[in-house]
mmCIF file of C-alpha atoms and ligand atoms in Angstrom:
data_model
loop_
_atom_site.group_PDB
_atom_site.id
_atom_site.type_symbol
_atom_site.label_atom_id
_atom_site.label_comp_id
_atom_site.label_asym_id
_atom_site.label_seq_id
_atom_site.Cartn_x
_atom_site.Cartn_y
_atom_site.Cartn_z
ATOM 1 C CA MET A 1 -4.670 8.782 -22.599
ATOM 2 C CA SER A 2 -7.124 6.628 -20.699
ATOM 3 C CA VAL A 3 -6.953 3.007 -20.970
ATOM 4 C CA ARG A 4 -10.035 0.873 -20.268
ATOM 5 C CA MET A 5 -9.394 -1.713 -17.984
ATOM 6 C CA ILE A 6 -10.863 -5.135 -18.381
ATOM 7 C CA SER A 7 -10.684 -8.029 -16.149
ATOM 8 C CA PRO A 8 -11.618 -11.800 -16.507
ATOM 9 C CA THR A 9 -14.868 -12.652 -14.738
ATOM 10 C CA ILE A 10 -15.171 -15.986 -13.292
ATOM 11 C CA PRO A 11 -18.948 -16.173 -13.249
ATOM 12 C CA ASP A 12 -20.972 -17.699 -10.222
ATOM 13 C CA ASP A 13 -21.819 -21.088 -11.596
ATOM 14 C CA GLU A 14 -18.125 -21.710 -12.502
ATOM 15 C CA LYS A 15 -17.358 -25.204 -12.218
ATOM 16 C CA GLY A 16 -13.874 -25.142 -12.479
ATOM 17 C CA TYR A 17 -11.760 -28.212 -12.852
ATOM 18 C CA GLU A 18 -11.928 -31.526 -10.862
ATOM 19 C CA LEU A 19 -8.913 -32.003 -8.355
ATOM 20 C CA ASP A 20 -7.659 -35.100 -10.017
ATOM 21 C CA VAL A 21 -6.769 -33.384 -13.211
ATOM 22 C CA PHE A 22 -4.035 -31.345 -11.454
ATOM 23 C CA CYS A 23 -1.610 -31.912 -8.861
ATOM 24 C CA VAL A 24 -3.141 -31.012 -5.207
ATOM 25 C CA PRO A 25 -0.947 -31.974 -1.943
ATOM 26 C CA LYS A 26 -2.629 -34.934 -0.656
ATOM 27 C CA HIS A 27 -3.315 -33.440 2.494
ATOM 28 C CA TYR A 28 -5.696 -30.875 1.487
ATOM 29 C CA GLU A 29 -7.478 -33.644 -1.303
ATOM 30 C CA GLU A 30 -10.613 -33.979 1.438
ATOM 31 C CA ASP A 31 -10.812 -30.152 1.946
ATOM 32 C CA LEU A 32 -11.331 -28.576 -1.391
ATOM 33 C CA ASP A 33 -14.313 -28.819 -3.929
ATOM 34 C CA ARG A 34 -12.579 -27.975 -7.365
ATOM 35 C CA VAL A 35 -10.090 -25.833 -8.533
ATOM 36 C CA ILE A 36 -11.339 -22.635 -10.197
ATOM 37 C CA ILE A 37 -8.134 -20.621 -10.958
ATOM 38 C CA PRO A 38 -5.271 -23.165 -12.110
ATOM 39 C CA HIS A 39 -1.770 -21.864 -11.203
ATOM 40 C CA GLY A 40 -0.804 -21.370 -15.012
ATOM 41 C CA LEU A 41 -3.779 -19.135 -15.564
ATOM 42 C CA ILE A 42 -2.817 -16.946 -12.655
ATOM 43 C CA MET A 43 1.152 -16.678 -14.066
ATOM 44 C CA ASP A 44 -0.660 -15.984 -17.566
ATOM 45 C CA ARG A 45 -2.963 -13.423 -16.349
ATOM 46 C CA THR A 46 0.225 -11.677 -13.674
ATOM 47 C CA GLU A 47 2.505 -11.220 -16.961
ATOM 48 C CA ARG A 48 -0.479 -8.880 -18.577
ATOM 49 C CA LEU A 49 -1.044 -7.265 -15.183
ATOM 50 C CA ALA A 50 2.998 -6.520 -15.052
ATOM 51 C CA ARG A 51 2.845 -4.789 -18.817
ATOM 52 C CA ASP A 52 -0.245 -3.021 -17.774
ATOM 53 C CA ILE A 53 1.490 -1.765 -14.782
ATOM 54 C CA VAL A 54 4.730 -0.770 -16.295
ATOM 55 C CA ARG A 55 3.040 1.318 -19.201
ATOM 56 C CA ASP A 56 1.404 3.376 -16.339
ATOM 57 C CA MET A 57 3.545 3.544 -13.646
ATOM 58 C CA GLY A 58 7.035 2.942 -15.546
ATOM 59 C CA THR A 59 8.525 6.422 -15.869
ATOM 60 C CA HIS A 60 9.427 6.946 -11.958
ATOM 61 C CA HIS A 61 11.084 4.556 -9.518
ATOM 62 C CA ILE A 62 8.142 2.206 -8.095
ATOM 63 C CA VAL A 63 8.277 0.999 -4.738
ATOM 64 C CA ALA A 64 5.938 -2.051 -4.707
ATOM 65 C CA LEU A 65 4.320 -2.739 -1.117
ATOM 66 C CA CYS A 66 3.218 -6.412 -0.372
ATOM 67 C CA VAL A 67 0.358 -7.135 1.812
ATOM 68 C CA LEU A 68 1.305 -9.983 3.747
ATOM 69 C CA LYS A 69 0.841 -12.578 4.064
ATOM 70 C CA GLY A 70 -1.633 -13.402 1.366
ATOM 71 C CA GLY A 71 -0.073 -11.218 -1.163
ATOM 72 C CA TYR A 72 3.229 -12.779 -1.029
ATOM 73 C CA LYS A 73 3.187 -15.363 -3.946
ATOM 74 C CA PHE A 74 1.111 -13.014 -6.222
ATOM 75 C CA PHE A 75 3.813 -10.002 -5.356
ATOM 76 C CA ALA A 76 6.863 -12.369 -6.243
ATOM 77 C CA ASP A 77 5.573 -13.737 -9.540
ATOM 78 C CA LEU A 78 4.369 -9.995 -10.595
ATOM 79 C CA LEU A 79 7.849 -8.515 -9.595
ATOM 80 C CA ASP A 80 9.492 -11.241 -11.665
ATOM 81 C CA TYR A 81 7.322 -10.355 -14.700
ATOM 82 C CA ILE A 82 8.156 -6.796 -13.866
ATOM 83 C CA LYS A 83 11.592 -7.518 -13.963
ATOM 84 C CA ALA A 84 11.449 -9.404 -17.155
ATOM 85 C CA LEU A 85 9.992 -6.107 -18.907
ATOM 86 C CA ASN A 86 12.939 -3.980 -17.298
ATOM 87 C CA GLN A 87 15.425 -6.378 -18.243
ATOM 88 C CA ASN A 88 14.441 -6.840 -22.225
ATOM 89 C CA SER A 89 13.459 -3.249 -23.163
ATOM 90 C CA ASP A 90 15.044 -0.170 -23.890
ATOM 91 C CA LYS A 91 13.150 1.459 -21.212
ATOM 92 C CA SER A 92 13.242 0.538 -17.595
ATOM 93 C CA VAL A 93 12.346 1.536 -14.315
ATOM 94 C CA PRO A 94 13.864 0.900 -10.832
ATOM 95 C CA LEU A 95 11.843 -0.974 -8.463
ATOM 96 C CA THR A 96 12.126 -1.502 -4.986
ATOM 97 C CA VAL A 97 10.174 -3.663 -2.399
ATOM 98 C CA ASP A 98 8.366 -3.165 1.221
ATOM 99 C CA PHE A 99 5.945 -5.206 3.211
ATOM 100 C CA ILE A 100 3.305 -4.766 5.620
ATOM 101 C CA ARG A 101 1.478 -7.044 7.702
ATOM 102 C CA LEU A 102 -2.523 -6.792 8.069
ATOM 103 C CA LYS A 103 -5.131 -9.020 9.712
ATOM 104 C CA SER A 104 -8.678 -8.799 9.389
ATOM 105 C CA TYR A 105 -9.924 -12.239 9.314
ATOM 106 C CA CYS A 106 -10.809 -14.773 11.380
ATOM 107 C CA ASN A 107 -12.109 -18.352 10.146
ATOM 108 C CA ASP A 108 -14.058 -17.235 6.977
ATOM 109 C CA GLN A 109 -15.429 -14.216 8.181
ATOM 110 C CA SER A 110 -13.902 -10.493 7.789
ATOM 111 C CA THR A 111 -13.530 -8.998 10.918
ATOM 112 C CA ASN A 112 -14.259 -4.846 11.441
ATOM 113 C CA SER A 113 -10.776 -3.984 12.724
ATOM 114 C CA VAL A 114 -7.991 -4.179 10.387
ATOM 115 C CA LYS A 115 -4.800 -4.463 12.246
ATOM 116 C CA VAL A 116 -1.008 -3.411 10.814
ATOM 117 C CA ILE A 117 0.605 -6.050 12.891
ATOM 118 C CA GLY A 118 4.264 -5.533 11.083
ATOM 119 C CA GLY A 119 6.389 -4.297 8.458
ATOM 120 C CA ASP A 120 8.372 -1.407 7.363
ATOM 121 C CA GLU A 121 8.316 2.069 8.547
ATOM 122 C CA LEU A 122 5.668 3.752 6.360
ATOM 123 C CA SER A 123 7.497 7.230 6.341
ATOM 124 C CA THR A 124 9.966 5.617 3.724
ATOM 125 C CA LEU A 125 7.125 5.669 1.208
ATOM 126 C CA THR A 126 6.687 9.420 1.306
ATOM 127 C CA GLY A 127 7.168 11.202 -2.017
ATOM 128 C CA LYS A 128 7.217 7.454 -3.981
ATOM 129 C CA ASN A 129 5.050 6.038 -6.535
ATOM 130 C CA VAL A 130 4.000 2.846 -4.195
ATOM 131 C CA LEU A 131 2.105 -0.081 -5.801
ATOM 132 C CA ILE A 132 0.138 -1.677 -3.260
ATOM 133 C CA VAL A 133 -0.084 -5.515 -4.056
ATOM 134 C CA GLU A 134 -2.880 -7.130 -2.218
ATOM 135 C CA ASP A 135 -4.378 -10.979 -2.722
ATOM 136 C CA ILE A 136 -8.063 -10.390 -2.573
ATOM 137 C CA VAL A 137 -10.589 -7.518 -2.016
ATOM 138 C CA GLU A 138 -13.760 -8.310 -0.366
ATOM 139 C CA THR A 139 -15.503 -5.834 1.718
ATOM 140 C CA GLY A 140 -12.702 -3.421 0.584
ATOM 141 C CA LYS A 141 -12.030 -2.514 4.211
ATOM 142 C CA THR A 142 -8.640 -3.860 4.256
ATOM 143 C CA MET A 143 -7.672 -1.445 1.106
ATOM 144 C CA GLU A 144 -9.536 1.342 2.148
ATOM 145 C CA THR A 145 -7.893 1.686 5.872
ATOM 146 C CA LEU A 146 -4.505 1.028 4.182
ATOM 147 C CA LEU A 147 -4.931 3.810 2.021
ATOM 148 C CA SER A 148 -6.187 6.111 4.438
ATOM 149 C CA LEU A 149 -3.069 5.303 6.660
ATOM 150 C CA LEU A 150 -0.696 5.716 3.540
ATOM 151 C CA SER A 151 -2.146 9.168 2.577
ATOM 152 C CA GLU A 152 -0.581 10.427 6.030
ATOM 153 C CA TYR A 153 2.744 9.777 4.899
ATOM 154 C CA LYS A 154 2.145 11.546 1.394
ATOM 155 C CA PRO A 155 3.454 9.238 -1.104
ATOM 156 C CA LYS A 156 3.719 10.571 -4.998
ATOM 157 C CA MET A 157 1.400 8.022 -6.291
ATOM 158 C CA VAL A 158 -0.436 5.019 -5.140
ATOM 159 C CA LYS A 159 -1.855 2.316 -7.075
ATOM 160 C CA VAL A 160 -3.344 -0.784 -5.906
ATOM 161 C CA VAL A 161 -3.355 -4.242 -7.681
ATOM 162 C CA SER A 162 -5.286 -7.102 -6.447
ATOM 163 C CA LEU A 163 -4.945 -10.412 -7.630
ATOM 164 C CA LEU A 164 -8.742 -11.143 -6.919
ATOM 165 C CA VAL A 165 -11.700 -9.016 -6.301
ATOM 166 C CA LYS A 166 -14.821 -11.010 -4.923
ATOM 167 C CA ARG A 167 -18.466 -9.988 -6.150
ATOM 168 C CA THR A 168 -20.399 -9.706 -2.709
ATOM 169 C CA PRO A 169 -22.992 -7.458 -1.283
ATOM 170 C CA ARG A 170 -20.468 -6.815 1.411
ATOM 171 C CA SER A 171 -18.329 -4.855 -0.693
ATOM 172 C CA SER A 172 -18.065 -1.157 -0.070
ATOM 173 C CA GLY A 173 -17.908 -0.346 -3.591
ATOM 174 C CA TYR A 174 -14.054 0.017 -3.528
ATOM 175 C CA ARG A 175 -12.120 -0.759 -6.705
ATOM 176 C CA PRO A 176 -8.623 -1.713 -7.040
ATOM 177 C CA ASP A 177 -6.626 0.043 -9.958
ATOM 178 C CA TYR A 178 -5.737 -3.378 -11.327
ATOM 179 C CA ILE A 179 -7.600 -6.528 -10.989
ATOM 180 C CA GLY A 180 -6.427 -10.102 -11.653
ATOM 181 C CA PHE A 181 -9.917 -11.886 -11.921
ATOM 182 C CA GLU A 182 -13.221 -11.241 -10.549
ATOM 183 C CA VAL A 183 -14.646 -14.065 -8.339
ATOM 184 C CA PRO A 184 -17.703 -15.548 -7.052
ATOM 185 C CA ASP A 185 -18.926 -15.000 -3.563
ATOM 186 C CA SER A 186 -16.967 -18.142 -2.108
ATOM 187 C CA PHE A 187 -14.235 -18.459 0.231
ATOM 188 C CA LEU A 188 -11.369 -19.200 -1.768
ATOM 189 C CA VAL A 189 -7.801 -20.659 -0.852
ATOM 190 C CA GLY A 190 -4.404 -21.284 -2.486
ATOM 191 C CA TYR A 191 -1.669 -19.583 -4.233
ATOM 192 C CA ALA A 192 -1.119 -17.884 -0.353
ATOM 193 C CA LEU A 193 -4.706 -17.442 -0.012
ATOM 194 C CA ASP A 194 -5.199 -19.159 3.528
ATOM 195 C CA TYR A 195 -7.602 -20.364 6.002
ATOM 196 C CA ASN A 196 -6.554 -20.031 9.171
ATOM 197 C CA GLU A 197 -2.850 -20.195 7.976
ATOM 198 C CA TYR A 198 -3.620 -23.445 6.083
ATOM 199 C CA PHE A 199 -3.579 -23.733 2.137
ATOM 200 C CA ARG A 200 -1.195 -21.341 1.256
ATOM 201 C CA ASP A 201 1.030 -24.555 0.196
ATOM 202 C CA LEU A 202 -1.102 -25.034 -2.656
ATOM 203 C CA SER A 203 -0.523 -23.717 -5.992
ATOM 204 C CA HIS A 204 -3.923 -23.137 -7.531
ATOM 205 C CA ILE A 205 -6.843 -21.005 -6.462
ATOM 206 C CA CYS A 206 -9.471 -23.439 -4.986
ATOM 207 C CA ILE A 207 -13.297 -23.355 -3.527
ATOM 208 C CA LEU A 208 -12.614 -24.483 0.202
ATOM 209 C CA THR A 209 -15.330 -27.291 1.167
ATOM 210 C CA GLU A 210 -17.800 -26.574 4.206
ATOM 211 C CA GLY A 211 -16.193 -29.586 6.163
ATOM 212 C CA ALA A 212 -12.862 -28.091 5.594
ATOM 213 C CA LYS A 213 -14.076 -24.815 7.435
ATOM 214 C CA GLU A 214 -15.100 -26.858 10.595
ATOM 215 C CA LYS A 215 -11.896 -28.717 10.418
ATOM 216 C CA TYR A 216 -9.414 -25.954 10.500
ATOM 217 C CA LYS A 217 -11.571 -23.692 12.252
ATOM 218 C CA VAL A 218 -9.905 -21.758 15.427
HETATM 219 P P1 IMP B 301 -11.638 -7.005 2.909
HETATM 220 O O1 IMP B 301 -11.121 -6.142 4.002
HETATM 221 O O2 IMP B 301 -12.904 -7.353 3.246
HETATM 222 O O3 IMP B 301 -11.855 -6.537 1.522
HETATM 223 O O4 IMP B 301 -10.799 -8.537 3.073
HETATM 224 C C1 IMP B 301 -9.595 -8.150 2.564
HETATM 225 C C2 IMP B 301 -8.674 -9.373 3.048
HETATM 226 O O5 IMP B 301 -9.264 -10.523 3.835
HETATM 227 C C3 IMP B 301 -7.734 -9.843 2.012
HETATM 228 O O6 IMP B 301 -6.685 -9.672 2.132
HETATM 229 C C4 IMP B 301 -7.445 -11.395 2.557
HETATM 230 O O7 IMP B 301 -6.512 -11.354 3.395
HETATM 231 C C5 IMP B 301 -8.797 -11.743 3.212
HETATM 232 N N1 IMP B 301 -9.878 -12.534 2.432
HETATM 233 C C6 IMP B 301 -10.904 -11.728 1.993
HETATM 234 N N2 IMP B 301 -11.598 -13.161 1.415
HETATM 235 C C7 IMP B 301 -10.715 -14.084 1.253
HETATM 236 C C8 IMP B 301 -11.129 -15.291 0.849
HETATM 237 O O8 IMP B 301 -11.842 -15.803 0.173
HETATM 238 N N3 IMP B 301 -10.005 -16.482 1.063
HETATM 239 C C9 IMP B 301 -9.016 -15.919 1.771
HETATM 240 N N4 IMP B 301 -8.805 -14.732 2.298
HETATM 241 C C10 IMP B 301 -9.614 -13.826 1.867
HETATM 242 MG MG1 MG B 302 -4.603 -9.932 1.867
#
């Protein structure tokens, strides 16, 4: 049975929330415009994604592959929800983890090259059901590159979950199997999404100010 996947859409004119209504680290107060996805909402959506994933993949051992560094928070929280499902139902599925590090960004621009700069030996994924866990899909190049790399190692099944998908004319048209939220074409930080390594230590997903792009430029 095919199940229609819907994902919440954050509109282009989303006002979000003033920084003052939530807790934001003092060192970032000047750098952020608004909170657009509060941490609690990320968690609520992640809980449901876990349920959908277990429904579809829950008959065989799953290898969850975290795309570092941006995916680490989402990965950890998603796996906690999958674990909770596993330990509270009559049906459960073994879950193992793997990590890969990719880099495609400099400042707020996606570069054309996607580099694998670390992680486990991909040959361990041969014959497995692999769940790739990513923070955000923008052009889709990173994911398309990773998927083609992975296919050389012949996994049994590959599904991709991305917490965010950006609505952008730069998109290749690639769509992950599971999407947390569809977001406007702005540069987003927080919940492990970074700008030149800053803002991973922020719980909510926020829009960066133009001034902050200058301040943290490399
Ligand atoms: P893509 O290859 O253009 O789809 O870009 C995907 C990668 O770029 C993601 O894995 C992120 O690491 C990074 N990225 C894209 N947009 C953003 C953003 O708004 N904030 C932080 N990182 C981003
Ligand atoms: Mg990423």
